[in-house]
mmCIF file of C-alpha atoms in Angstrom:
data_model
loop_
_atom_site.group_PDB
_atom_site.id
_atom_site.type_symbol
_atom_site.label_atom_id
_atom_site.label_comp_id
_atom_site.label_asym_id
_atom_site.label_seq_id
_atom_site.Cartn_x
_atom_site.Cartn_y
_atom_site.Cartn_z
ATOM 1 C CA MET A 1 -19.561 11.232 -1.567
ATOM 2 C CA ALA A 2 -16.624 9.357 0.529
ATOM 3 C CA THR A 3 -15.270 11.415 3.737
ATOM 4 C CA LEU A 4 -12.662 10.562 5.596
ATOM 5 C CA SER A 5 -14.909 10.282 8.782
ATOM 6 C CA ASP A 6 -16.061 6.774 7.199
ATOM 7 C CA ALA A 7 -12.418 5.440 6.723
ATOM 8 C CA ARG A 8 -11.539 2.549 8.032
ATOM 9 C CA ARG A 9 -7.922 2.203 6.567
ATOM 10 C CA ILE A 10 -6.235 5.406 4.920
ATOM 11 C CA VAL A 11 -3.095 5.522 2.412
ATOM 12 C CA VAL A 12 -1.615 9.082 2.632
ATOM 13 C CA LYS A 13 0.761 9.872 -0.381
ATOM 14 C CA ILE A 14 3.129 13.004 0.206
ATOM 15 C CA GLY A 15 5.499 14.074 -2.705
ATOM 16 C CA SER A 16 8.997 15.673 -2.211
ATOM 17 C CA ALA A 17 7.680 19.055 -3.004
ATOM 18 C CA LEU A 18 5.548 19.042 0.219
ATOM 19 C CA LEU A 19 7.851 17.824 2.603
ATOM 20 C CA VAL A 20 11.361 19.568 1.794
ATOM 21 C CA ASP A 21 11.707 23.991 0.427
ATOM 22 C CA ARG A 22 13.488 23.145 -2.928
ATOM 23 C CA GLY A 23 15.515 26.343 -2.286
ATOM 24 C CA SER A 24 17.249 25.608 0.978
ATOM 25 C CA GLY A 25 16.528 21.414 0.629
ATOM 26 C CA GLN A 26 15.055 21.854 4.268
ATOM 27 C CA LEU A 27 12.529 20.164 5.723
ATOM 28 C CA ARG A 28 9.652 22.106 6.020
ATOM 29 C CA ALA A 29 8.867 21.085 9.903
ATOM 30 C CA GLU A 30 6.297 22.856 10.782
ATOM 31 C CA TRP A 31 3.964 21.547 7.496
ATOM 32 C CA LEU A 32 5.473 18.291 9.088
ATOM 33 C CA LYS A 33 4.099 18.802 12.502
ATOM 34 C CA ALA A 34 0.604 19.957 10.808
ATOM 35 C CA LEU A 35 0.458 17.106 9.109
ATOM 36 C CA VAL A 36 0.936 14.702 12.045
ATOM 37 C CA ALA A 37 -1.316 16.213 14.114
ATOM 38 C CA ASP A 38 -4.002 15.654 11.269
ATOM 39 C CA VAL A 39 -2.434 12.151 11.616
ATOM 40 C CA ALA A 40 -2.519 11.266 15.617
ATOM 41 C CA ARG A 41 -6.393 12.841 15.707
ATOM 42 C CA ILE A 42 -7.659 10.326 12.754
ATOM 43 C CA ARG A 43 -5.430 8.031 14.587
ATOM 44 C CA ALA A 44 -7.301 8.392 17.928
ATOM 45 C CA ARG A 45 -10.691 7.681 16.582
ATOM 46 C CA GLY A 46 -9.172 4.716 15.128
ATOM 47 C CA THR A 47 -8.811 4.402 11.662
ATOM 48 C CA ASP A 48 -5.576 2.897 10.743
ATOM 49 C CA VAL A 49 -2.954 5.873 9.037
ATOM 50 C CA ILE A 50 -0.320 4.938 6.265
ATOM 51 C CA LEU A 51 2.378 7.612 5.020
ATOM 52 C CA VAL A 52 4.046 6.568 1.491
ATOM 53 C CA SER A 53 6.183 9.536 1.748
ATOM 54 C CA SER A 54 8.771 10.859 -0.513
ATOM 55 C CA GLY A 55 11.614 13.351 0.688
ATOM 56 C CA SER A 56 15.018 11.170 1.130
ATOM 57 C CA ILE A 57 16.593 12.375 -2.147
ATOM 58 C CA ALA A 58 15.540 15.699 -1.602
ATOM 59 C CA LEU A 59 16.756 16.013 1.622
ATOM 60 C CA GLY A 60 20.420 13.840 0.666
ATOM 61 C CA ARG A 61 20.764 16.091 -1.867
ATOM 62 C CA GLY A 62 21.228 19.353 0.369
ATOM 63 C CA ALA A 63 23.221 17.201 2.999
ATOM 64 C CA LEU A 64 25.859 16.394 0.600
ATOM 65 C CA GLY A 65 25.684 19.647 -1.531
ATOM 66 C CA LEU A 66 24.427 17.868 -4.915
ATOM 67 C CA PRO A 67 23.727 20.465 -7.712
ATOM 68 C CA MET A 68 19.920 21.421 -8.311
ATOM 69 C CA THR A 69 19.995 19.719 -11.610
ATOM 70 C CA GLU A 70 19.200 16.577 -12.775
ATOM 71 C CA LEU A 71 21.359 13.603 -10.431
ATOM 72 C CA THR A 72 22.727 10.407 -12.024
ATOM 73 C CA LEU A 73 21.515 7.069 -10.752
ATOM 74 C CA GLU A 74 24.326 6.763 -8.442
ATOM 75 C CA GLN A 75 24.261 10.338 -6.866
ATOM 76 C CA SER A 76 20.399 9.779 -6.636
ATOM 77 C CA GLN A 77 21.235 6.392 -4.402
ATOM 78 C CA ALA A 78 23.739 8.115 -2.423
ATOM 79 C CA ALA A 79 21.408 11.337 -1.712
ATOM 80 C CA ALA A 80 18.652 8.843 -0.567
ATOM 81 C CA ALA A 81 20.880 6.872 1.793
ATOM 82 C CA VAL A 82 21.647 9.567 3.890
ATOM 83 C CA GLY A 83 18.119 11.516 3.285
ATOM 84 C CA GLN A 84 16.576 8.400 4.294
ATOM 85 C CA ILE A 85 18.066 8.437 7.767
ATOM 86 C CA GLN A 86 16.759 12.097 8.194
ATOM 87 C CA LEU A 87 12.982 11.452 6.983
ATOM 88 C CA ALA A 88 12.765 8.657 9.679
ATOM 89 C CA HIS A 89 14.195 11.027 12.445
ATOM 90 C CA ALA A 90 11.336 13.626 11.219
ATOM 91 C CA TYR A 91 8.573 11.969 11.369
ATOM 92 C CA ASP A 92 9.787 9.801 14.553
ATOM 93 C CA ARG A 93 10.314 13.605 16.131
ATOM 94 C CA ALA A 94 7.329 14.500 14.721
ATOM 95 C CA LEU A 95 5.056 11.472 15.755
ATOM 96 C CA SER A 96 6.618 10.751 19.157
ATOM 97 C CA GLU A 97 5.146 13.822 20.573
ATOM 98 C CA HIS A 98 1.472 12.120 19.956
ATOM 99 C CA GLY A 99 2.554 8.991 21.425
ATOM 100 C CA LEU A 100 3.137 7.678 18.276
ATOM 101 C CA ARG A 101 5.882 5.048 16.802
ATOM 102 C CA ALA A 102 6.853 5.689 13.375
ATOM 103 C CA ALA A 103 7.952 2.361 11.206
ATOM 104 C CA GLN A 104 9.907 3.127 7.746
ATOM 105 C CA VAL A 105 8.904 0.684 5.280
ATOM 106 C CA LEU A 106 11.306 0.476 1.743
ATOM 107 C CA VAL A 107 10.188 -1.107 -1.573
ATOM 108 C CA THR A 108 10.401 -1.444 -4.892
ATOM 109 C CA LEU A 109 8.465 -2.465 -7.780
ATOM 110 C CA GLU A 110 9.247 -6.489 -7.462
ATOM 111 C CA ASP A 111 7.875 -6.410 -4.044
ATOM 112 C CA SER A 112 3.811 -6.061 -5.489
ATOM 113 C CA ALA A 113 4.830 -7.833 -8.813
ATOM 114 C CA ASP A 114 6.351 -10.993 -6.926
ATOM 115 C CA ARG A 115 3.416 -12.379 -4.925
ATOM 116 C CA ARG A 116 5.997 -14.073 -2.223
ATOM 117 C CA ARG A 117 7.357 -10.462 -1.901
ATOM 118 C CA TYR A 118 4.037 -8.709 -2.014
ATOM 119 C CA LEU A 119 2.286 -11.349 0.981
ATOM 120 C CA ASN A 120 5.688 -9.610 3.073
ATOM 121 C CA SER A 121 4.784 -6.501 2.371
ATOM 122 C CA ARG A 122 1.007 -7.478 3.282
ATOM 123 C CA ALA A 123 1.970 -9.314 6.619
ATOM 124 C CA THR A 124 4.256 -6.733 7.747
ATOM 125 C CA LEU A 125 2.002 -4.104 7.158
ATOM 126 C CA GLU A 126 -0.566 -5.206 9.500
ATOM 127 C CA GLN A 127 1.916 -6.854 12.079
ATOM 128 C CA LEU A 128 3.221 -2.906 12.080
ATOM 129 C CA LEU A 129 -0.673 -1.503 12.545
ATOM 130 C CA LYS A 130 -1.494 -4.293 15.052
ATOM 131 C CA LEU A 131 1.217 -3.225 17.271
ATOM 132 C CA GLY A 132 0.010 0.644 16.816
ATOM 133 C CA ALA A 133 2.868 2.104 14.399
ATOM 134 C CA VAL A 134 2.467 4.720 11.211
ATOM 135 C CA PRO A 135 3.852 3.371 8.672
ATOM 136 C CA ILE A 136 6.111 5.247 6.638
ATOM 137 C CA VAL A 137 6.729 3.636 3.331
ATOM 138 C CA ASN A 138 9.010 5.207 0.430
ATOM 139 C CA GLU A 139 10.460 3.961 -2.960
ATOM 140 C CA ASN A 140 13.683 2.225 -1.520
ATOM 141 C CA ASP A 141 16.207 4.350 -3.374
ATOM 142 C CA THR A 142 19.660 2.987 -2.529
ATOM 143 C CA VAL A 143 18.818 -0.126 -4.208
ATOM 144 C CA ALA A 144 16.479 0.771 -6.898
ATOM 145 C CA THR A 145 17.323 0.211 -10.576
ATOM 146 C CA ASP A 146 15.235 1.553 -13.110
ATOM 147 C CA GLU A 147 13.961 -1.950 -13.597
ATOM 148 C CA ILE A 148 12.661 -2.196 -10.290
ATOM 149 C CA ARG A 149 11.470 1.301 -9.855
ATOM 150 C CA TYR A 150 8.017 2.386 -9.511
ATOM 151 C CA GLY A 151 8.884 5.394 -11.311
ATOM 152 C CA ASP A 152 6.421 7.651 -9.215
ATOM 153 C CA ASN A 153 4.644 8.196 -6.081
ATOM 154 C CA ASP A 154 1.021 8.340 -7.126
ATOM 155 C CA ARG A 155 1.428 4.092 -8.432
ATOM 156 C CA MET A 156 3.783 3.239 -5.188
ATOM 157 C CA ALA A 157 0.675 4.612 -3.565
ATOM 158 C CA ALA A 158 -2.155 3.206 -5.063
ATOM 159 C CA GLN A 159 -0.029 -0.242 -5.094
ATOM 160 C CA VAL A 160 0.595 0.296 -1.560
ATOM 161 C CA ALA A 161 -2.871 0.985 -0.923
ATOM 162 C CA VAL A 162 -4.396 -2.599 -2.477
ATOM 163 C CA THR A 163 -1.810 -4.826 -0.740
ATOM 164 C CA ALA A 164 -3.091 -2.791 2.728
ATOM 165 C CA GLY A 165 -6.813 -3.338 1.876
ATOM 166 C CA ALA A 166 -7.028 0.745 2.574
ATOM 167 C CA ASP A 167 -10.281 1.966 1.883
ATOM 168 C CA GLN A 168 -9.479 5.410 1.056
ATOM 169 C CA LEU A 169 -5.989 6.431 -0.152
ATOM 170 C CA ILE A 170 -5.351 10.530 -0.532
ATOM 171 C CA LEU A 171 -2.979 12.205 -2.950
ATOM 172 C CA LEU A 172 -1.851 15.322 -1.466
ATOM 173 C CA SER A 173 -0.855 17.537 -4.351
ATOM 174 C CA ASP A 174 0.309 21.097 -5.655
ATOM 175 C CA VAL A 175 -3.436 20.933 -6.964
ATOM 176 C CA ASP A 176 -6.897 20.956 -5.369
ATOM 177 C CA GLY A 177 -8.894 18.185 -7.895
ATOM 178 C CA PHE A 178 -8.561 16.932 -11.429
ATOM 179 C CA TYR A 179 -9.393 19.847 -13.954
ATOM 180 C CA SER A 180 -11.001 19.587 -17.388
ATOM 181 C CA GLY A 181 -7.663 21.315 -18.581
ATOM 182 C CA ASN A 182 -4.805 23.025 -16.847
ATOM 183 C CA PRO A 183 -6.457 25.975 -15.046
ATOM 184 C CA THR A 184 -2.929 28.049 -14.852
ATOM 185 C CA GLN A 185 -3.677 28.358 -18.617
ATOM 186 C CA ASP A 186 -7.463 27.699 -18.742
ATOM 187 C CA PRO A 187 -9.584 30.034 -17.876
ATOM 188 C CA ALA A 188 -12.726 28.148 -18.248
ATOM 189 C CA ALA A 189 -11.366 24.872 -16.746
ATOM 190 C CA LYS A 190 -13.944 22.767 -14.033
ATOM 191 C CA ARG A 191 -12.365 20.595 -11.486
ATOM 192 C CA PHE A 192 -14.732 17.714 -11.068
ATOM 193 C CA ASP A 193 -15.638 16.825 -7.471
ATOM 194 C CA VAL A 194 -16.610 13.251 -8.269
ATOM 195 C CA ILE A 195 -15.192 10.517 -10.803
ATOM 196 C CA SER A 196 -17.039 7.509 -10.469
ATOM 197 C CA GLU A 197 -15.213 5.470 -14.637
ATOM 198 C CA ILE A 198 -12.306 6.758 -15.925
ATOM 199 C CA THR A 199 -13.171 6.938 -19.117
ATOM 200 C CA PRO A 200 -11.317 8.578 -22.353
ATOM 201 C CA GLU A 201 -12.561 11.716 -22.575
ATOM 202 C CA ILE A 202 -11.624 11.220 -18.608
ATOM 203 C CA GLU A 203 -7.567 10.567 -19.636
ATOM 204 C CA ALA A 204 -7.665 13.030 -22.718
ATOM 205 C CA MET A 205 -8.102 15.773 -20.215
ATOM 206 C CA ALA A 206 -4.859 14.583 -18.712
ATOM 207 C CA GLY A 207 -1.899 15.667 -21.175
ATOM 208 C CA ASP A 208 1.356 15.536 -20.914
ATOM 209 C CA ALA A 209 4.241 16.162 -18.503
ATOM 210 C CA GLY A 210 5.066 18.416 -15.584
ATOM 211 C CA SER A 211 3.963 19.130 -12.416
ATOM 212 C CA GLY A 212 0.467 17.843 -10.548
ATOM 213 C CA LEU A 213 -1.257 21.048 -12.288
ATOM 214 C CA SER A 214 -0.520 19.655 -15.726
ATOM 215 C CA LYS A 215 -0.435 17.200 -17.370
ATOM 216 C CA GLY A 216 1.963 13.714 -16.446
ATOM 217 C CA GLY A 217 1.536 14.517 -13.117
ATOM 218 C CA MET A 218 -2.305 14.197 -13.710
ATOM 219 C CA LYS A 219 -1.724 11.056 -16.008
ATOM 220 C CA THR A 220 0.379 9.312 -13.079
ATOM 221 C CA LYS A 221 -2.846 10.635 -10.663
ATOM 222 C CA LEU A 222 -5.502 9.099 -13.260
ATOM 223 C CA MET A 223 -2.928 5.447 -13.036
ATOM 224 C CA ALA A 224 -3.362 4.921 -9.404
ATOM 225 C CA ALA A 225 -6.987 6.242 -9.172
ATOM 226 C CA ARG A 226 -7.691 2.798 -12.132
ATOM 227 C CA THR A 227 -5.592 0.796 -9.667
ATOM 228 C CA ALA A 228 -6.573 2.071 -6.335
ATOM 229 C CA THR A 229 -11.032 2.277 -7.454
ATOM 230 C CA ALA A 230 -10.133 -1.199 -9.724
ATOM 231 C CA ALA A 231 -9.743 -2.739 -5.797
ATOM 232 C CA GLY A 232 -12.338 -1.329 -4.114
ATOM 233 C CA CYS A 233 -10.456 1.788 -2.963
ATOM 234 C CA ASP A 234 -12.059 5.341 -3.161
ATOM 235 C CA MET A 235 -8.942 8.053 -3.691
ATOM 236 C CA ALA A 236 -8.838 12.090 -3.740
ATOM 237 C CA ILE A 237 -6.857 14.521 -4.822
ATOM 238 C CA THR A 238 -6.564 17.657 -3.018
ATOM 239 C CA GLU A 239 -4.393 20.581 -2.107
ATOM 240 C CA GLY A 240 -1.806 19.534 0.001
ATOM 241 C CA SER A 241 0.467 22.406 0.880
ATOM 242 C CA VAL A 242 -1.794 23.939 3.072
ATOM 243 C CA LEU A 243 -1.174 23.676 6.767
ATOM 244 C CA ASN A 244 -3.491 20.428 8.459
ATOM 245 C CA PRO A 245 -4.501 19.159 4.683
ATOM 246 C CA LEU A 246 -6.473 15.968 6.155
ATOM 247 C CA SER A 247 -8.224 18.371 8.599
ATOM 248 C CA ALA A 248 -8.951 20.739 5.807
ATOM 249 C CA LEU A 249 -10.344 17.769 3.595
ATOM 250 C CA GLU A 250 -12.248 16.697 6.527
ATOM 251 C CA LYS A 251 -13.471 20.554 6.295
ATOM 252 C CA GLY A 252 -15.041 20.586 2.563
ATOM 253 C CA ALA A 253 -11.587 21.748 0.950
ATOM 254 C CA PRO A 254 -11.670 21.067 -2.962
ATOM 255 C CA ALA A 255 -10.866 18.038 -3.865
ATOM 256 C CA THR A 256 -11.729 15.194 -6.772
ATOM 257 C CA TRP A 257 -12.819 11.805 -5.363
ATOM 258 C CA PHE A 258 -12.230 9.132 -7.608
ATOM 259 C CA THR A 259 -14.810 6.413 -6.540
ATOM 260 C CA ALA A 260 -14.366 3.050 -5.853
ATOM 261 C CA GLN A 261 -15.562 0.085 -7.888
ATOM 262 C CA GLY A 262 -16.700 -2.407 -4.694
ATOM 263 C CA ASP A 263 -14.827 -3.334 -1.421
ATOM 264 C CA PRO A 264 -11.165 -3.535 -0.763
ATOM 265 C CA GLN A 265 -11.858 -6.984 0.529
ATOM 266 C CA GLN A 266 -14.368 -8.087 -1.607
ATOM 267 C CA LYS A 267 -12.187 -8.004 -5.020
ATOM 268 C CA ARG A 268 -8.845 -9.592 -3.107
ATOM 269 C CA LYS A 269 -10.881 -12.594 -2.504
ATOM 270 C CA ALA A 270 -12.250 -12.376 -6.162
ATOM 271 C CA TRP A 271 -8.369 -11.938 -7.725
ATOM 272 C CA ILE A 272 -7.112 -14.523 -5.341
ATOM 273 C CA ALA A 273 -10.419 -16.859 -6.631
ATOM 274 C CA ALA A 274 -9.542 -16.030 -10.010
ATOM 275 C CA MET A 275 -6.039 -17.306 -9.905
ATOM 276 C CA LYS A 276 -4.839 -21.050 -11.100
ATOM 277 C CA PRO A 277 -4.256 -22.907 -8.883
ATOM 278 C CA LYS A 278 -1.104 -24.350 -8.262
ATOM 279 C CA GLY A 279 -1.866 -27.427 -5.654
ATOM 280 C CA ARG A 280 -3.896 -28.928 -3.446
ATOM 281 C CA ILE A 281 -4.680 -29.060 0.351
ATOM 282 C CA THR A 282 -7.082 -31.493 1.442
ATOM 283 C CA VAL A 283 -8.234 -30.704 5.304
ATOM 284 C CA ASP A 284 -10.215 -32.982 7.699
ATOM 285 C CA ASP A 285 -13.492 -31.813 8.750
ATOM 286 C CA GLY A 286 -12.755 -29.767 11.694
ATOM 287 C CA ALA A 287 -10.911 -27.636 9.537
ATOM 288 C CA ALA A 288 -13.659 -27.757 6.650
ATOM 289 C CA ARG A 289 -16.206 -26.404 9.596
ATOM 290 C CA ALA A 290 -14.018 -23.763 10.678
ATOM 291 C CA LEU A 291 -13.297 -22.116 7.504
ATOM 292 C CA GLN A 292 -16.847 -21.966 6.235
ATOM 293 C CA GLY A 293 -16.580 -20.398 9.880
ATOM 294 C CA GLY A 294 -14.184 -17.965 8.743
ATOM 295 C CA SER A 295 -11.208 -19.236 10.527
ATOM 296 C CA SER A 296 -7.950 -19.873 8.963
ATOM 297 C CA LEU A 297 -6.328 -22.788 7.852
ATOM 298 C CA LEU A 298 -4.369 -23.882 10.657
ATOM 299 C CA PRO A 299 -1.454 -26.875 9.569
ATOM 300 C CA ALA A 300 -2.734 -29.032 12.296
ATOM 301 C CA GLY A 301 -6.342 -29.276 10.043
ATOM 302 C CA VAL A 302 -4.174 -30.462 6.889
ATOM 303 C CA THR A 303 -4.282 -33.929 5.862
ATOM 304 C CA ALA A 304 -2.997 -34.124 2.743
ATOM 305 C CA VAL A 305 -0.510 -32.223 0.332
ATOM 306 C CA THR A 306 -0.187 -32.372 -3.727
ATOM 307 C CA GLY A 307 1.862 -30.293 -5.902
ATOM 308 C CA ARG A 308 4.188 -28.349 -6.475
ATOM 309 C CA PHE A 309 3.458 -24.910 -5.436
ATOM 310 C CA GLY A 310 5.883 -22.332 -3.538
ATOM 311 C CA ARG A 311 5.198 -19.447 -0.593
ATOM 312 C CA GLY A 312 2.600 -17.318 -2.103
ATOM 313 C CA ASP A 313 1.425 -19.172 -4.841
ATOM 314 C CA PRO A 314 -2.840 -20.295 -4.248
ATOM 315 C CA VAL A 315 -3.946 -23.349 -3.491
ATOM 316 C CA GLU A 316 -6.877 -25.203 -3.480
ATOM 317 C CA VAL A 317 -8.136 -26.378 -0.508
ATOM 318 C CA ALA A 318 -10.383 -29.814 -0.184
ATOM 319 C CA ASP A 319 -12.665 -31.298 2.135
ATOM 320 C CA THR A 320 -11.894 -35.363 2.363
ATOM 321 C CA THR A 321 -14.450 -35.958 0.235
ATOM 322 C CA GLY A 322 -12.474 -34.012 -2.375
ATOM 323 C CA ARG A 323 -15.307 -31.661 -2.641
ATOM 324 C CA LYS A 324 -13.481 -28.080 -3.581
ATOM 325 C CA LEU A 325 -13.930 -25.329 -0.723
ATOM 326 C CA GLY A 326 -12.326 -22.696 -1.989
ATOM 327 C CA GLN A 327 -8.588 -21.525 -2.564
ATOM 328 C CA GLY A 328 -5.881 -19.173 -1.268
ATOM 329 C CA LEU A 329 -2.404 -17.372 -0.952
ATOM 330 C CA THR A 330 0.046 -20.222 1.316
ATOM 331 C CA ARG A 331 2.482 -18.763 3.294
ATOM 332 C CA TYR A 332 4.355 -22.796 2.897
ATOM 333 C CA ASP A 333 5.857 -24.268 0.378
ATOM 334 C CA ALA A 334 4.408 -27.541 -0.716
ATOM 335 C CA ARG A 335 7.574 -29.332 1.022
ATOM 336 C CA ASP A 336 7.249 -27.575 4.227
ATOM 337 C CA THR A 337 3.281 -27.463 4.150
ATOM 338 C CA ALA A 338 3.889 -31.490 3.806
ATOM 339 C CA LEU A 339 6.158 -31.724 6.864
ATOM 340 C CA ILE A 340 3.861 -29.655 9.352
ATOM 341 C CA LYS A 341 0.467 -30.921 7.845
ATOM 342 C CA GLY A 342 -1.391 -32.126 10.945
ATOM 343 C CA LEU A 343 0.962 -30.451 14.048
ATOM 344 C CA LYS A 344 -0.015 -28.027 16.511
ATOM 345 C CA THR A 345 1.969 -24.103 16.019
ATOM 346 C CA GLN A 346 4.608 -25.068 18.970
ATOM 347 C CA ASP A 347 5.718 -28.300 16.761
ATOM 348 C CA ILE A 348 6.277 -26.495 13.603
ATOM 349 C CA GLU A 349 9.665 -24.625 14.799
ATOM 350 C CA PRO A 350 11.247 -28.238 15.880
ATOM 351 C CA LYS A 351 10.234 -29.495 12.407
ATOM 352 C CA LEU A 352 10.884 -26.924 10.070
ATOM 353 C CA GLY A 353 14.066 -25.694 11.605
ATOM 354 C CA TYR A 354 12.284 -21.723 12.070
ATOM 355 C CA PRO A 355 9.287 -20.154 13.715
ATOM 356 C CA ALA A 356 5.880 -20.814 12.891
ATOM 357 C CA ARG A 357 4.340 -18.213 10.273
ATOM 358 C CA GLY A 358 1.481 -17.826 11.423
ATOM 359 C CA PRO A 359 -1.937 -19.496 10.100
ATOM 360 C CA LEU A 360 -0.897 -22.039 6.792
ATOM 361 C CA ILE A 361 -3.591 -19.722 4.631
ATOM 362 C CA HIS A 362 -5.118 -16.370 6.101
ATOM 363 C CA ARG A 363 -8.495 -15.830 6.206
ATOM 364 C CA ASP A 364 -7.785 -12.795 4.531
ATOM 365 C CA ASP A 365 -5.782 -14.418 1.560
ATOM 366 C CA MET A 366 -8.641 -17.319 1.716
ATOM 367 C CA ALA A 367 -11.830 -17.419 -1.426
ATOM 368 C CA PHE A 368 -14.243 -19.344 -0.955
#
């Protein structure tokens, strides 16, 4: 069974009910301080941590004096605009006590559905982690409409885990795992320690609408588990309201682990390999050798460009004999790729009028 100590990169999902007191609408500062202490300890051993946090609407609602009843879309967006500032400041204050920097990342469903935005999101998260920041991801409720919303943080957290290439996703919930029935109503309900496959029988146990304890909450968690595990990411559901919930999980607190179906990087490579290419990039012998040795593709090694493709589209990569070496997601469109072929990195900005985006195809976006 997976443990947090095994992880290279984890995503932790935090719901509004954990972060904000429902009665007062105030931040649960002691709980946040304890959570951040967990994050700092995990970071100190070399594990990347990304937090997917709700709470902006709940905090903004209290600040604006909005009713506790259901809000209109416009009221929710206004509350989010105020609450996002408070949420970001709260995380930054808590993390700064441990010498860490918070980075706010706002996303919508379009950011994962659109390949170009997906690559932008992935690159941003990678850069933030490389610079030592802790990304705090939240749905961009100030602009998102129903058509571009995730609608629940479980699925958003799963997509963030996939985008970031995380190997573990932790859902901090109001229940300590997945049960065969609602434990508050069925005394015979049993918690699963490990679920290696989401079968129709497991899905039938999830039920209908409600909180994490009831059926709707578990339905979204199963959807998140399906997304995460298919991408090679283990997922856990555990009780989140206790202080230091991640430490509690490491010490054996009750939880349900959904086991990954393979390795995140292998799954990503398979996903890229299965795409229909929209063009071809031919590379010289030196670039071909470098690619086969695990390097990224730089514009300097490109000799020819064919096809019509946009930034983020899949393209074939071939050697000078026409033999396909693999394919990857390009960071430039066909026009700009043709303009910079054969150029060194320092010569790209004068040619295109904007700074180079690094390699033409990053090795993480290349499948052989």
